[in-house]
Coordinates of C-alpha atoms in Angstrom, one line a residue:
Chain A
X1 CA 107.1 94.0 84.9
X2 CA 104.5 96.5 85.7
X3 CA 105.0 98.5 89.0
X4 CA 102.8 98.3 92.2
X5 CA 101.4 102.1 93.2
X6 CA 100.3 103.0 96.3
X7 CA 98.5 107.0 95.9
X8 CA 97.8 108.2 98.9
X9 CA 96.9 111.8 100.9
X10 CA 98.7 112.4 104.1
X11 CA 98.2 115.1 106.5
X12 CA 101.2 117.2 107.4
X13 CA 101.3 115.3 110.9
X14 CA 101.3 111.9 109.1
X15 CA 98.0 110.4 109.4
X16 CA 95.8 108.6 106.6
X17 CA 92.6 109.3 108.8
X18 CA 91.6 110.8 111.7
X19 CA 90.9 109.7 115.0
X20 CA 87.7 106.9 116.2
X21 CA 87.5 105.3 113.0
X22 CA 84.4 102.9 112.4
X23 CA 82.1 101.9 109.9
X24 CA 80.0 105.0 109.6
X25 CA 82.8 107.1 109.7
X26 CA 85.7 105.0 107.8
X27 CA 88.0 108.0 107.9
X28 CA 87.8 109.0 111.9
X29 CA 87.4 112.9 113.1
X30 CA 88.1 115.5 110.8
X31 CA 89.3 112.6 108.0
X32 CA 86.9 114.5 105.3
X33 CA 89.6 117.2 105.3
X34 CA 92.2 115.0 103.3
X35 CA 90.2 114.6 99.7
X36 CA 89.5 118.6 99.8
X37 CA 91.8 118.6 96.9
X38 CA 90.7 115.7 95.3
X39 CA 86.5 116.1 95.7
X40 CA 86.2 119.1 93.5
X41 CA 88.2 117.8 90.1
X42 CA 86.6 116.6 87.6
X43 CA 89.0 114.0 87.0
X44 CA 87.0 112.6 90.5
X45 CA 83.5 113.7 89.7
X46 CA 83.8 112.2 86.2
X47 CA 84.7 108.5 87.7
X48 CA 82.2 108.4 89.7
X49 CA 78.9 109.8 87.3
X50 CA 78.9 113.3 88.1
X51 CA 79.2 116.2 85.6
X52 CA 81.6 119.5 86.0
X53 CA 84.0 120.0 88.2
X54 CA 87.3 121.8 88.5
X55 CA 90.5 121.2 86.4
X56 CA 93.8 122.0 88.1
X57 CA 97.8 121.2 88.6
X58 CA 96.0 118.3 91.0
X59 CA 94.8 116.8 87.9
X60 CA 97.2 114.6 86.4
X61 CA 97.5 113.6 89.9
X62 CA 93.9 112.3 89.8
X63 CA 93.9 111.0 86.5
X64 CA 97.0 109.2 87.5
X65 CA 95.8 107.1 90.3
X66 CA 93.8 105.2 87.9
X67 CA 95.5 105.7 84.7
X68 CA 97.2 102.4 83.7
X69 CA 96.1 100.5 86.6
X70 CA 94.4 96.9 85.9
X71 CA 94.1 96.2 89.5
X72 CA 93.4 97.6 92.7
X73 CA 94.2 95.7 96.0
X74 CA 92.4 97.2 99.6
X75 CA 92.2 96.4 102.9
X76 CA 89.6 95.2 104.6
X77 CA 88.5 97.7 106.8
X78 CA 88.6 100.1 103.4
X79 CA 86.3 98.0 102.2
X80 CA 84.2 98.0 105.3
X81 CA 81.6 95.7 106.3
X82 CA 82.7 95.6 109.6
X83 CA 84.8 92.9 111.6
X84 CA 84.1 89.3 112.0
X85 CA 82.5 87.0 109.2
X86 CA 80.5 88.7 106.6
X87 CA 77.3 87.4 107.8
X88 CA 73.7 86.5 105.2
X89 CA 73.6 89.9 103.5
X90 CA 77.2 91.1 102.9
X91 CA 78.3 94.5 102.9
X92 CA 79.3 95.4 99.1
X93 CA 81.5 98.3 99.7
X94 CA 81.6 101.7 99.8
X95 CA 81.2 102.7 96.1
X96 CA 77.3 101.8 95.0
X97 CA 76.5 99.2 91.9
X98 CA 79.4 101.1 89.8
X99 CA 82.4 101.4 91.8
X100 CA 84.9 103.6 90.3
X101 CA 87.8 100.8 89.8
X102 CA 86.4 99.0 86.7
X103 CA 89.2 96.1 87.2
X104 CA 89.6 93.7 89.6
X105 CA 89.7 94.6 92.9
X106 CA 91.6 92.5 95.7
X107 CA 90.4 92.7 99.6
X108 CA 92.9 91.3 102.0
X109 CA 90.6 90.0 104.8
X110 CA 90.4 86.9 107.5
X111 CA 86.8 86.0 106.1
X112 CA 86.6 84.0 102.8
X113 CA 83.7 85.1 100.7
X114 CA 82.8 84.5 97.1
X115 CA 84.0 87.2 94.4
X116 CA 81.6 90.1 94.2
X117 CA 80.6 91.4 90.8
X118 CA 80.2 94.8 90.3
X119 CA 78.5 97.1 87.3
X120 CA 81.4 98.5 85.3
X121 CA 84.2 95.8 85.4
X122 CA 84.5 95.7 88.7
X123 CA 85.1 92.4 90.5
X124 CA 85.5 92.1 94.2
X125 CA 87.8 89.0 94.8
X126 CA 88.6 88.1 98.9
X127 CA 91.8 87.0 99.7
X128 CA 92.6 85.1 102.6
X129 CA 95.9 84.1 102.3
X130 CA 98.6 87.4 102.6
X131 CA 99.7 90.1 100.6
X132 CA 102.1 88.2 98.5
X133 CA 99.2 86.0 97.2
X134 CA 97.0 89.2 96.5
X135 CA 99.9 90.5 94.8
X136 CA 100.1 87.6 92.4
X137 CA 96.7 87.1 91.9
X138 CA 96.4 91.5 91.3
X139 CA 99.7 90.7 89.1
X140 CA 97.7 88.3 86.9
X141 CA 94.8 90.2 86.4
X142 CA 96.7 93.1 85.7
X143 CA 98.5 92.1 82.8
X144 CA 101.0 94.9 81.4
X145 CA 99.2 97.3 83.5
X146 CA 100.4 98.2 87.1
X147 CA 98.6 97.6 90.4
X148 CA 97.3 100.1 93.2
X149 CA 97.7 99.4 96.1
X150 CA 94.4 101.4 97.8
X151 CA 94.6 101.3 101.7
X152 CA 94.3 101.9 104.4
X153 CA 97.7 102.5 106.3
X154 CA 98.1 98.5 107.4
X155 CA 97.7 97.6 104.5
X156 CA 100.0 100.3 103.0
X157 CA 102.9 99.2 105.3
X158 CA 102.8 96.1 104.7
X159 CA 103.6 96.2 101.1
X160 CA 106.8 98.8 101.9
X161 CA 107.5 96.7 105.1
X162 CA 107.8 93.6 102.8
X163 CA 110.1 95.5 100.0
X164 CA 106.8 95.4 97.4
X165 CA 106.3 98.5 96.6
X166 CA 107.8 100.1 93.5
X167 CA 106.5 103.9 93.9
X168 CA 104.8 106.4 95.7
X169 CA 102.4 109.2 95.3
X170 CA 101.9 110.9 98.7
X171 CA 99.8 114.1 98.1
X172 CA 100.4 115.8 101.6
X173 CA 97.7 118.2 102.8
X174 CA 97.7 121.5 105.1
X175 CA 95.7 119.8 107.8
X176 CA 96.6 118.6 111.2
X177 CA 94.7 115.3 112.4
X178 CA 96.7 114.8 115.9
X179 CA 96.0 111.3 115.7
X180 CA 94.4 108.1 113.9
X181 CA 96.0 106.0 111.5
X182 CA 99.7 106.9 110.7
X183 CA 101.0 106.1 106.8
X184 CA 104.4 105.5 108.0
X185 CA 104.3 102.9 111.0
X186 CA 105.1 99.3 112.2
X187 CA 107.6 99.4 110.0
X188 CA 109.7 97.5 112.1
X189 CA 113.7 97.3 110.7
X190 CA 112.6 98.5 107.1
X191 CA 113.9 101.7 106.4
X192 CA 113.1 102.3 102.4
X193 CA 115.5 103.9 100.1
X194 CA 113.5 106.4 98.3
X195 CA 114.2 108.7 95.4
X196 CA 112.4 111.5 95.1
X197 CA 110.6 111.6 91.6
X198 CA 108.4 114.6 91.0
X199 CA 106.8 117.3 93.1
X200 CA 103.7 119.2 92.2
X201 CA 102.2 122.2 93.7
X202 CA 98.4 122.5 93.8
X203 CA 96.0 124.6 95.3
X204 CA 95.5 123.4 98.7
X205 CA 98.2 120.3 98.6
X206 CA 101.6 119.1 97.5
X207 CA 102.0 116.0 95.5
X208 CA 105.4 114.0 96.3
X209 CA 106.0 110.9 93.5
X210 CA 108.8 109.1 95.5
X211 CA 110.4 105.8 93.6
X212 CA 111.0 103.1 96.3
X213 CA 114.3 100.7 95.7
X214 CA 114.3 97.1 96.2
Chain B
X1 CA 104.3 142.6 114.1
X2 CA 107.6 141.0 113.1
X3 CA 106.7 136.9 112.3
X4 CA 107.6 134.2 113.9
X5 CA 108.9 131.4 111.6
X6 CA 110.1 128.2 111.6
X7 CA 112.5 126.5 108.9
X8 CA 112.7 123.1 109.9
X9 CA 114.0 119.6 107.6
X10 CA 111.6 116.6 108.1
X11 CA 111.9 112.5 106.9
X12 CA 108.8 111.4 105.0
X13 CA 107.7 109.7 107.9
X14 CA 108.1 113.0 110.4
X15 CA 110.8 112.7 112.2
X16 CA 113.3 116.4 112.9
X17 CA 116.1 113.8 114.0
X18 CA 116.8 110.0 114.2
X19 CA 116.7 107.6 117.4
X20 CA 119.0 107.7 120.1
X21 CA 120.0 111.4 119.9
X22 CA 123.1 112.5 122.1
X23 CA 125.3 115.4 122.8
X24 CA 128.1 113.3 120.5
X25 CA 125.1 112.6 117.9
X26 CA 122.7 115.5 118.2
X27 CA 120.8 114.4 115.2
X28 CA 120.2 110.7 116.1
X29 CA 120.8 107.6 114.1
X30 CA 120.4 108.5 110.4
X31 CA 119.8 111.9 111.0
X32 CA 123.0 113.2 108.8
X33 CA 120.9 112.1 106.0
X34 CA 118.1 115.0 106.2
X35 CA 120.4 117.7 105.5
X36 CA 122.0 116.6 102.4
X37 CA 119.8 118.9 100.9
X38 CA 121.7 121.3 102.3
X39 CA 124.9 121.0 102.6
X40 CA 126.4 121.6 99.5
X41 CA 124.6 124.7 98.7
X42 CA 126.4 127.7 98.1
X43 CA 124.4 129.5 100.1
X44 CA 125.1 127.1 103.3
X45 CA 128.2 127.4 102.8
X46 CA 128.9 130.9 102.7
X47 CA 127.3 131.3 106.3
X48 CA 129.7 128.9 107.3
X49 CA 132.7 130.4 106.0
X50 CA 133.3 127.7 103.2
X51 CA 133.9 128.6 99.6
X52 CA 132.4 127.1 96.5
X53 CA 129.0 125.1 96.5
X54 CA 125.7 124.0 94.6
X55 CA 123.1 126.9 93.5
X56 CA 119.8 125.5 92.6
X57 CA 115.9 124.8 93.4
X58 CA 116.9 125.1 97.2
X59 CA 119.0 128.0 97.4
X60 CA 116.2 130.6 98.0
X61 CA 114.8 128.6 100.4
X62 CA 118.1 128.3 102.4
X63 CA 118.9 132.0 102.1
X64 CA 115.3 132.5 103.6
X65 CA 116.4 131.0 107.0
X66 CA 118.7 133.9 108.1
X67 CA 117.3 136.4 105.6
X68 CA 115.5 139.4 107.2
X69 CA 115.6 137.2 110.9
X70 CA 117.0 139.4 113.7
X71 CA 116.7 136.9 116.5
X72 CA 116.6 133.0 116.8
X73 CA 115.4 131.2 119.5
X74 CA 116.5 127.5 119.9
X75 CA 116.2 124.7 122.9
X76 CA 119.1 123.4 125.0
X77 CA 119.0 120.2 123.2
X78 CA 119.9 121.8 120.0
X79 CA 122.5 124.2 121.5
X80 CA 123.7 121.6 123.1
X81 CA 126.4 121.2 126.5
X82 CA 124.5 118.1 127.7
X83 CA 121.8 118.0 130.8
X84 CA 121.9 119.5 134.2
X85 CA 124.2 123.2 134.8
X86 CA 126.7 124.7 133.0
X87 CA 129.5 123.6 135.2
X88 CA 132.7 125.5 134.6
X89 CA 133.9 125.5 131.4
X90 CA 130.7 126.1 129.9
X91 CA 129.6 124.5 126.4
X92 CA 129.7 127.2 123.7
X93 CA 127.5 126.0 121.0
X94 CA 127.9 123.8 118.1
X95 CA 128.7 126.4 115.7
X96 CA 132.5 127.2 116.9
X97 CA 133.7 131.2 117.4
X98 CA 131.9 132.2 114.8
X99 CA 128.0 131.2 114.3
X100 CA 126.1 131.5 111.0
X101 CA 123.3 133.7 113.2
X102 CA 124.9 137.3 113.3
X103 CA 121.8 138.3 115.3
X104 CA 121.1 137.2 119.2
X105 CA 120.2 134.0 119.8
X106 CA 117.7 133.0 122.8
X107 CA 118.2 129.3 124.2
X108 CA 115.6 128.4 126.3
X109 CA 117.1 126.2 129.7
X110 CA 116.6 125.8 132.9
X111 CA 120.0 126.9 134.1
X112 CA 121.0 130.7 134.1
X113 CA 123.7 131.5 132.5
X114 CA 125.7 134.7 131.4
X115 CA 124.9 135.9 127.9
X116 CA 127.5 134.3 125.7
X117 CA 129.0 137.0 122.9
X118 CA 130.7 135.4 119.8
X119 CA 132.6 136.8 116.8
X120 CA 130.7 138.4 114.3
X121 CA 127.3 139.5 116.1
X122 CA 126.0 136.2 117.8
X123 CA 125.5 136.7 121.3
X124 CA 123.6 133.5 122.9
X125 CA 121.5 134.9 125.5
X126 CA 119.7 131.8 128.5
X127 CA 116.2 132.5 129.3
X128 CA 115.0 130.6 132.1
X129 CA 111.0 132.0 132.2
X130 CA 109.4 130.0 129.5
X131 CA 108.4 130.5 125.9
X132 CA 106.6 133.7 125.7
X133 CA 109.5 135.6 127.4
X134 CA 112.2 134.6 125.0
X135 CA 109.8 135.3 122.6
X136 CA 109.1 139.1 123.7
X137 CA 113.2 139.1 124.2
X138 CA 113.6 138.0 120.5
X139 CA 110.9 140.7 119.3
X140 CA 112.5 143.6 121.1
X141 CA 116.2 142.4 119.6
X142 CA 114.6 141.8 116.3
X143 CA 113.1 145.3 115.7
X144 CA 111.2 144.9 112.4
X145 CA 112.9 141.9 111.1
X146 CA 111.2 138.1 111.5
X147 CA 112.1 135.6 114.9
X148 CA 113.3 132.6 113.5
X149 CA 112.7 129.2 115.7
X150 CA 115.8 127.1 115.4
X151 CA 114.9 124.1 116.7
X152 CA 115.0 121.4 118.0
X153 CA 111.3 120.0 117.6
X154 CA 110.1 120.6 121.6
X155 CA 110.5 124.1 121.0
X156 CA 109.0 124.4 117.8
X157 CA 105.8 122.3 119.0
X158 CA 105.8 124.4 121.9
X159 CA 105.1 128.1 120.1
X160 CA 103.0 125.6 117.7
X161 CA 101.0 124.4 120.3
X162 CA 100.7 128.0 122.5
X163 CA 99.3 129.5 118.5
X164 CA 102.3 131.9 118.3
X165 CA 103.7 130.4 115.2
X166 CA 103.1 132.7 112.1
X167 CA 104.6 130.7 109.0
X168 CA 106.6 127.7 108.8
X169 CA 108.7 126.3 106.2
X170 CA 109.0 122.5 106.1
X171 CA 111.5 120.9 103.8
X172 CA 110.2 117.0 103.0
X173 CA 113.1 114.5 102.4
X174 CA 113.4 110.9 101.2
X175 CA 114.2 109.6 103.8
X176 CA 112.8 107.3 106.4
X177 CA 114.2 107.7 110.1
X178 CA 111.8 105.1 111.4
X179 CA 112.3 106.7 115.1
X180 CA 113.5 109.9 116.8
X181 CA 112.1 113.0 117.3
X182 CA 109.3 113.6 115.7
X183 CA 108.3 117.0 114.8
X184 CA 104.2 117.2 115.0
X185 CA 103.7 115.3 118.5
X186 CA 103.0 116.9 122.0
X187 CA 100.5 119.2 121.0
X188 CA 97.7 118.3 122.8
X189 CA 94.4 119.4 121.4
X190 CA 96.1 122.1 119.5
X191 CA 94.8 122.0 115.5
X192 CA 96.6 124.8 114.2
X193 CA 95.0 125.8 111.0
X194 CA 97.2 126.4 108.0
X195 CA 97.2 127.0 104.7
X196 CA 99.4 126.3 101.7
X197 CA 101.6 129.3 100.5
X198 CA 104.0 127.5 98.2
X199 CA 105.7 124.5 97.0
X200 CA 109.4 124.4 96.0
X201 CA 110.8 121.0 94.0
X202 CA 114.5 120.6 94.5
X203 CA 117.1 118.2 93.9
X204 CA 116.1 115.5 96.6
X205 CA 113.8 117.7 99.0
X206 CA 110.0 119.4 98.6
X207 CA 110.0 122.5 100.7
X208 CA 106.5 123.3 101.7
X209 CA 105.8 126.3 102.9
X210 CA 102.9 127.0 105.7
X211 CA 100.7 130.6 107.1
X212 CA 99.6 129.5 110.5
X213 CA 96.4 130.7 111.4
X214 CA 96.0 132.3 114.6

């Protein structure tokens, strides 16, 4: 069966984003410091329309998060659009007309809303009904391929919390955010077996693969 | 200037010992499982007075903690002899007649105490006045070799937190604690900067290791 992924960078102090986050500033003070590795590749500039870029040991790391991925399952709040219901002109992401995904993409959310259609392959579907239902849905659509599981932290623990998760990539960064939204919280009981996988150095962060036991 | 180091074993999710820590259990629920990595080494083991052991990935990295360190200061937690004064028959360490330190060792208490001489160069010496004075004591006793900090985490986020921290070696293990004592916490509104030195993949553990800015 294929595998569900969550990629994810972590400051050295544990937190997915910073402190105060909101809509205009999804990933909270001093958040922009966790994609320093990722911003420059070309693996990321190419994804999302821009030329150059660098090519480094972070690559395959990049490459990876998509690589073999037929669906992509997000929070709400990654999503953004604010809280409540999603009002007359809805919020369509983050990511322009041509988000990056080009598969279907599943937001977890209390607001039902028609499915979104993107440029590129990119479908927006809004799921009201838990993570195991977006997990079989992102399943389906997925097909042989395996499915990300995008963020944020809630969502993140959830999936481990509930035994879900197959594997890890946690690409731990030099920075210190002293507070916002920890990766590894309300866990509750759950304590994951994990085997460590593969590490790989790269200018400016370490990249941890981690295989989670069910 | 000398450096002042820290070599220190974290979970994934950033705790330096389980829940529930105790004189009995200084490392908390769970927390035998962070130095696995460890404890079968060769080079461990030798410092212990044990023959035999593992050489791999890690060995450098534990050779590095004693290596060129003329002084180590730890907390009374990680010393250990329980809260309050020293009573009569005072506590001697964890480490039996003979510590793997070989240089003097500067435990930060509340209680005065005698300095405490060992077989084979360890003398524990109490410092009542705070961080900066063991630290000058630990400079002056190391002469042009590196201060290491032992542990347990209060101490190291203290010298973290005060910017007197040069390096710090962090060794990242599968494991999840899910409580305890978690190593990047008190530090108010220090960021320290740092900057990524090098990345070591061993059998079960990703040492990463840190320049502190100052």
């Amino acid at each position: 069966m294929s595998k569900l992924r969550l990629n994810v960078t972590m400051s050295l102090d544990g937190f997915v984003a910073g402190p105060d986050q909101s809509d205009e500033n999804p990933l909270g003070i001093g958040g922009e410091l966790l994609h320093q590795w990722l911003l420059p590749l070309k693996a990321f500039r190419e994804t999302h329309g821009e030329e150059g870029g660098e090519v480094n040991a972070s690559t395959p790391i990049a490459e990876g998060i998509l690589a073999n991925t037929g669906a992509t399952i997000m929070g709400r709040n990654m999503f953004g659009g604010g809280p409540g219901p999603w009002g007359e002109k809805p919020w369509r992401g983050y990511w322009g007309d041509d988000p990056p995904y080009h598969h279907p993409v599943f937001v977890l959310t209390h607001h039902a809303r028609e499915p979104l259609e993107m440029q590129g392959g990119t479908t927006f579907q809004f799921v009201t009904d838990g993570i195991e239902s977006a997990l079989e849905q992102a399943r389906a659509a997925a097909g042989d391929e395996d499915v990300s599981v995008g963020g944020g932290a809630t969502v993140a623990q959830m999936y481990l919390a509930a035994g879900l998760l197959d594997e890890m990539v946690i690409s731990v960064v030099p920075v210190m955010l002293g507070g916002g939204a920890r990766l590894f919280d309300n866990l509750g009981d759950a304590r994951p077996k994990l085997e460590q996988v593969q590490t790989v150095e790269a200018p400016g962060v370490t990249h941890i693969r981690y295989a989670v036991a069910q």
